[in-house]
Amino acid sequence: MAQNLPSQKIHTTEITAVTISQDGKFITSFSKLDEIVALWNYPTGLNTPVTLELNYLKKNKKVDIKTIIDTKNKVTCEFDLTMSKKLLYDNRLFIILYSSECDKPMILDDEMEYFSPDCLKDVFGRAEFLADGETLGIYNKETIHIISIKSWPWILLRRICIQNNDFQVFTLNPSTNKNYAIFRQWEPHNVFDVIDIDTGKCYLRIMPAQGETTYKISNMRISSAGDLLAFKTSLGGLHVYDLCSGLAVMSKKLIFPCDFQFVNGGKNLLIINFDKKKEHILATLYNARSGTELAHVALSQSNTKNVRIINEEQLLVVSSNLNRNILIVDEWNWVNMFRKQPIQYTDVFTSNYKDDRDLITGYKVGKYPSFSPSVKLVRDFPDVNVPPGKLVLDESCSEYVISSRSLQIRFASGVKLFCIDEQNIILVSSRMIILFCAIDNDMRKLVWRPPHYLLNINKFSYQCIDDFSNRRILWIDITYGDSMKNYYTIIPLDVAISGHDLPDEWMQHSCECQGPVEFLNLLSIKLYTHCNTFNSAKTICNLIRYKVTRYDEYTPTEILEEILQHNHYKPTIGSNGENPLTIAILEFKSVEIQQLLDYCMYHCIHDGQPGFMSIVVDALPELARHYPKILDKLMKQCTYVKIPPIIWKLKPEKYDSIHENLWGDKFDGSVFMTNSKKHFLNTLFDKWETIPRHSATYCFVPLPGLCTYPEINYPCHWLTIFLNTLIPRHPSIFVKLTRLRPFEAFKYSPFEAIVKFKWHAFARWRFFQLFFLYLVHFGLFISAVNTNRGQLMIASMILGAILMLTWIRRSIIHYVNGIRFFTVFATYIELAAFILPVITGSLKHGDNVAPPELQSLSVLSLWIFVAAQLRVFKGIGVIIAAFILFAFANSLMILLSEDPNFTSFDNSLKNVWSMFLCDYDSLKQWTDNRLVDIYKIVFSFSTTIILMNILIAILSDTYEETINYARTVWVIKRAEIIIDIELSWMIPSERQNRNYFPWGIIYEAFTEDVDEWSKKSDAPIPCEMNDEVKDVIAKIRDEIDEMKDEITKFKDELKQSLSEFQKFHTKVVEQEIK
């Protein structure tokens, strides 16, 4: 449209930089040659082209760019602008003009006054206001400065050193209102880390695909639900990643987007770009998870790059005249551009039916002669001549009838049906929309249901539109609730009915086994197994839950096999925690479990994509509980997995090391953390644990996120925060798995490497602190009992009471998190070690006299408790045996203090040694003492029997098995102590520290062990179903067929018996009448 150009111009030369505010109400322009910055007011909502004349000008200023750059470089340098939102504290917005990373940014307010905060005096680099509009980032090659402008004075929040990382872009997560910085790791590989700028924690690691060309990220968006991340690349591509797994669910190459945004609650992605001739601005709507192109429309003729999507429906396009010194603004409602026609709603009947199946009153089946619904009444159907590949809708009676050449369906009165064309018919009820379509001579159906948070459908409208590519689009609008809010869903009609693609929100409910005409479900979805429409977690969960009937031509197992063979499926966890593998385990679908495990392991190991294992990690506790043999097989496959040297740029595959076997290290992109330096004692312990130099191989644990704790992002009351700190209730998967004590997992190297890493990273130092505290308590009480000093006893009582309170807290934590605590004998030893000395001390401190039996039991429990703490170390059997001797010697000395054989510790120890050699003569005179008898039994059990078992194992063939079993037990015991430290002795912020709980763990393994394992391990994991699984499926099918035959035979016999009974009954009645 031609525009009248203003007679007076603000810019006399070409405008070189433009920025648009997030709400679209302000536009800032800059001309490099005339050095003028102008701020324009734009009245949004006009939806017509507007030339920015003087009446739209808010303020302009001629700036001195000498303060930014050297004027000699004025011609070659590039300038850009960034703009904040209007701030509440003084109703101002700020504009920043910046150039290169070596120059100082220029800050102006909306009155074009220079602004120089103290926190930015020595800060140089490029500037960008983050998506929240009130946080500023200034970055160069070495440092990122994060500044808050919410209040005056501005505050420097963070200074991030990035010397070893390549900064890309900032982004905001709208679901948590957190800002992130994106870094490239290991250039030139496309490994990107999404870093929380407040904590430095790596929120997501994006791993590259094999053979992917190196690119830079120039823009990034996160969906409103916080589950998807989209970014455009320097190569003109756009990628969408799942934030939980880090897997790419959608990739578009060479589309060169100007702007993009998640819309429709994060389900769809709107992309603005140009056509191939760069003559038209195009708006394309995609389904974000499947990548299905939903709609495509041309907005205007322009070639500007100044485009901003300002909300769910509006976008601004800022272009210039031929001389490029006057701005022209176009505002578009892209939703109306897609619809093309106004909405005309139809009321939807409010269903009172209890079940969706009640929407149908009968069938007449041609293709399925054995089908006879047990609930539906098959009524008389009209004879309809249906042409091939067509559907016929009969509206002649009160109940609609849809007919194809193979099937007729009669619907209940009140159900709305709309005929789109001869091939497609829509059914609308208050809870669902069904698209019936004819393919060849058969009928298919696709189902859509409103999201769970929406109420019943009140009104309905649809439009069948031809988009820019002359493809038919079915755009459906609904209203819901008392407020009549609008919601829409789109299906590319021609693409969908041809079986080429389908949006995931339509596939989710098409996989359900519920609803009308469910026997068409698997027939309908089989058309789409070759595309990305199954990427939603809920879709696969519904498919696995599907209950096969005798009328289904396919099984969910066959459909899943076909999906996995095409290698398009990206396993993810749903927003509500839906995990397909967990569903398969709980539904006892062993074949589907093995299919998913093989698929995930194959792509993790062979493609270097650990994100494929996200559903496996989440399902490990259930797998250990229900399928330990499958867990054992899985952990074999996870053992000694070498790091892909081409994709992950780390150390060489083999190198010399001085660390012990399975020495772990974090594999995480966190750039700065509090408490990141090692404690000096940890460094010292690491030096003590070195071994002679040897050849090592770097391996990784293919279980990403196993050790990380879930982050609480929703706002909480201070009391809730306090209770969560006092009693943590959101454990990691590692904690959930350890509480089950699965030998099938802990006997393999990955879990031993994890336990070693945790021990070295944080558990070791905390354990020694706790052990020192226990030794102090032990020493105070033993000294107080032997010396009868009251001050020592008081100190022992105080410390014992504190430890007793911590025991109560730990018992609550363990109970809440489902960890075995009260069923473990060591728990009661610990309780006795804390409570008995307190009782003894209170009696000795008062006027009462503590019985020697109580004192003896207190001493024995303390000795055993201290000895039990040493189980965290391996190879200390001799030390524990010595502790047992000392424990009984000390306790018997106190119990039998009147006996000359036990008057001193030396004499008592000699007699206990004699007892160890089966000589109990020193206790003959105490045969009437029940406690002495108990001591005899316990001592003999804890010494003679245990030592004899070890001797038998050494002298037999089971020695190696016993050693391996003992090693696994030791790993589990150390893991249990570690999770106790994590839950009881760490605050929430420490459990979020990625130095302690990284996203992934890599470890050093002896090269000879890795090579030996590689020789004896199984062949590479097949991506497709192996012969063994196929045989199992065939066997199951045969058994089902046999069961069907038996049921049919039983029915015939039953009918015959009933017939004979009726005959007999008739004869009896006739005889009685006669």
Coordinates of C-alpha atoms in Angstrom, one line a residue, residues 292-503:
T292 CA 3.8 -31.1 11.4
E293 CA 3.1 -28.0 9.2
L294 CA -0.4 -26.9 10.2
A295 CA -1.0 -23.7 8.2
H296 CA 0.9 -21.4 5.9
V297 CA -0.1 -17.9 4.8
A298 CA 1.5 -14.8 3.1
L299 CA 1.2 -11.6 5.2
S300 CA 2.7 -8.8 3.0
Q301 CA 5.2 -7.9 0.4
S302 CA 8.4 -6.8 2.3
N303 CA 12.0 -7.9 2.8
T304 CA 12.7 -6.4 6.2
K305 CA 14.2 -8.4 9.0
N306 CA 12.6 -6.2 11.7
V307 CA 9.8 -8.5 12.7
R308 CA 8.5 -9.1 16.3
I309 CA 5.7 -11.4 17.5
I310 CA 4.3 -9.3 20.3
N311 CA 1.6 -11.7 21.7
E312 CA -0.3 -14.9 20.9
E313 CA -2.0 -13.3 17.8
Q314 CA -0.3 -10.0 16.9
L315 CA 3.0 -9.3 15.1
L316 CA 4.7 -6.2 13.9
V317 CA 6.7 -5.7 10.7
V318 CA 8.9 -2.6 10.6
S319 CA 10.2 -1.7 7.1
S320 CA 11.6 1.4 5.4
N321 CA 11.0 3.4 2.3
L322 CA 13.3 3.3 -0.8
N323 CA 15.8 5.7 0.8
R324 CA 15.7 3.6 4.0
N325 CA 15.3 6.7 6.2
I326 CA 11.6 6.5 7.0
L327 CA 10.0 3.6 9.0
I328 CA 6.7 2.0 7.9
V329 CA 4.9 -0.3 10.4
D330 CA 2.5 -3.1 9.5
E331 CA 0.6 -4.9 12.3
W332 CA -1.0 -8.2 11.6
N333 CA -3.3 -10.5 13.4
W334 CA -1.9 -13.7 12.0
V335 CA -4.7 -15.9 13.4
N336 CA -7.4 -13.9 11.4
M337 CA -5.1 -14.2 8.4
F338 CA -5.2 -17.9 8.7
R339 CA -8.9 -18.2 9.4
K340 CA -9.8 -15.8 6.5
Q341 CA -13.5 -15.8 7.6
P342 CA -15.2 -14.7 10.9
I343 CA -16.1 -17.5 13.3
Q344 CA -19.7 -18.7 13.3
Y345 CA -20.3 -20.9 16.3
T346 CA -22.8 -23.8 16.7
D347 CA -24.1 -24.9 20.1
V348 CA -22.8 -28.3 21.2
F349 CA -25.1 -30.7 22.9
T350 CA -24.1 -31.3 26.6
S351 CA -23.7 -35.0 26.9
N352 CA -25.3 -36.8 29.9
Y353 CA -23.8 -40.1 28.9
K354 CA -21.6 -41.9 31.4
D355 CA -19.4 -43.3 28.7
D356 CA -18.2 -42.1 25.3
R357 CA -19.3 -45.4 23.8
D358 CA -22.9 -44.3 24.5
L359 CA -22.7 -41.8 21.7
I360 CA -23.2 -44.7 19.3
T361 CA -26.3 -46.8 19.3
G362 CA -25.4 -49.4 16.7
Y363 CA -23.2 -50.8 14.0
K364 CA -23.6 -52.6 10.8
V365 CA -20.3 -54.2 9.8
G366 CA -19.4 -55.6 6.4
K367 CA -15.7 -56.1 6.7
Y368 CA -15.9 -57.4 10.3
P369 CA -18.5 -60.2 10.1
S370 CA -17.6 -61.6 13.5
F371 CA -18.1 -58.3 15.2
S372 CA -21.2 -58.2 17.5
P373 CA -21.1 -55.5 20.1
S374 CA -22.2 -56.8 23.5
V375 CA -23.7 -53.5 24.6
K376 CA -24.9 -51.8 21.5
L377 CA -28.2 -52.6 19.9
V378 CA -27.8 -53.4 16.2
R379 CA -30.8 -51.8 14.5
D380 CA -32.0 -51.8 11.0
F381 CA -29.8 -49.6 8.8
P382 CA -30.9 -48.0 5.5
D383 CA -29.4 -49.5 2.3
V384 CA -27.0 -46.9 1.0
N385 CA -25.0 -47.1 -2.2
V386 CA -21.6 -45.7 -1.1
P387 CA -19.1 -44.9 -3.9
P388 CA -15.5 -46.2 -3.4
G389 CA -13.4 -44.0 -1.1
K390 CA -16.4 -42.0 0.0
L391 CA -18.5 -41.5 3.2
V392 CA -22.2 -40.8 3.2
L393 CA -24.0 -39.0 6.0
D394 CA -27.7 -39.8 6.4
E395 CA -29.6 -37.1 8.2
S396 CA -33.1 -38.3 7.3
C397 CA -34.0 -39.5 10.8
S398 CA -33.4 -38.2 14.4
E399 CA -30.2 -40.2 14.6
Y400 CA -27.3 -39.6 12.2
V401 CA -25.8 -42.5 10.2
I402 CA -22.4 -42.6 8.6
S403 CA -21.8 -45.2 5.9
S404 CA -18.8 -46.4 4.1
R405 CA -18.5 -49.5 1.9
S406 CA -17.4 -51.6 4.9
L407 CA -19.1 -50.0 7.9
Q408 CA -22.2 -48.2 9.0
I409 CA -22.5 -46.4 12.3
R410 CA -25.6 -45.0 14.0
F411 CA -25.2 -42.1 16.5
A412 CA -27.3 -41.1 19.5
S413 CA -29.6 -38.2 19.2
G414 CA -28.2 -34.9 20.1
V415 CA -24.7 -35.6 18.6
K416 CA -23.6 -33.0 16.1
L417 CA -22.1 -34.2 12.8
F418 CA -20.8 -32.0 10.0
C419 CA -20.0 -33.2 6.5
I420 CA -16.8 -31.5 5.2
D421 CA -16.8 -33.2 1.9
E422 CA -17.5 -36.6 0.4
Q423 CA -14.5 -38.1 2.2
N424 CA -14.5 -36.4 5.7
I425 CA -17.2 -36.0 8.4
I426 CA -16.8 -34.5 11.8
L427 CA -18.5 -35.7 15.0
V428 CA -18.7 -33.2 17.9
S429 CA -19.7 -33.9 21.5
S430 CA -19.1 -32.0 24.7
R431 CA -15.9 -34.1 25.4
M432 CA -14.4 -34.9 22.0
I433 CA -14.2 -34.2 18.3
I434 CA -13.8 -37.1 15.9
L435 CA -12.8 -36.9 12.2
F436 CA -14.1 -39.8 10.2
C437 CA -12.4 -40.2 6.8
A438 CA -12.6 -42.7 4.0
I439 CA -9.4 -44.3 2.8
D440 CA -9.9 -46.7 -0.2
N441 CA -13.0 -48.6 0.8
D442 CA -12.5 -48.5 4.5
M443 CA -13.3 -46.0 7.3
R444 CA -10.7 -44.4 9.6
K445 CA -11.1 -42.1 12.5
L446 CA -8.9 -39.5 14.3
V447 CA -9.8 -38.2 17.8
W448 CA -9.1 -34.9 19.6
R449 CA -10.1 -34.1 23.1
P450 CA -9.8 -30.8 24.9
P451 CA -6.9 -30.5 27.4
H452 CA -7.6 -31.8 30.9
Y453 CA -7.8 -28.2 32.3
L454 CA -10.6 -27.2 29.9
L455 CA -14.3 -27.7 30.7
N456 CA -16.8 -29.2 28.3
I457 CA -17.2 -27.8 24.9
N458 CA -20.0 -25.2 24.7
K459 CA -19.8 -24.0 21.1
F460 CA -18.0 -25.3 18.0
S461 CA -16.9 -23.8 14.7
Y462 CA -14.8 -25.2 11.8
Q463 CA -13.4 -23.8 8.6
C464 CA -11.8 -25.8 5.8
I465 CA -9.2 -23.4 4.4
D466 CA -6.8 -23.5 1.4
D467 CA -3.5 -22.2 2.7
F468 CA -0.6 -20.5 0.8
S469 CA 0.5 -23.9 -0.6
N470 CA -3.1 -24.7 -1.8
R471 CA -3.5 -27.5 0.8
R472 CA -6.7 -27.8 2.8
I473 CA -6.5 -26.9 6.5
L474 CA -9.2 -27.8 9.0
W475 CA -9.3 -25.0 11.6
I476 CA -11.5 -25.8 14.6
D477 CA -12.5 -23.3 17.2
I478 CA -14.3 -24.1 20.4
T479 CA -15.5 -22.2 23.5
Y480 CA -15.5 -23.7 27.0
G481 CA -16.6 -22.7 30.5
D482 CA -19.0 -20.0 31.7
S483 CA -16.6 -17.3 30.4
M484 CA -16.8 -18.8 26.9
K485 CA -13.1 -18.7 26.4
N486 CA -11.7 -19.6 23.0
Y487 CA -9.4 -22.5 22.1
Y488 CA -8.5 -23.8 18.7
T489 CA -7.0 -26.9 17.1
I490 CA -5.7 -27.4 13.5
I491 CA -5.3 -30.4 11.4
P492 CA -3.8 -30.3 7.9
L493 CA -6.6 -32.2 6.2
D494 CA -5.0 -33.3 2.9
V495 CA -1.8 -34.3 4.6
A496 CA -3.5 -36.2 7.4
I497 CA -5.9 -38.3 5.4
S498 CA -3.1 -39.3 3.0
G499 CA -1.2 -40.6 6.0
H500 CA 1.8 -38.3 5.5
D501 CA 1.7 -36.5 8.8
L502 CA -0.5 -35.7 11.8
P503 CA -0.3 -33.3 14.8

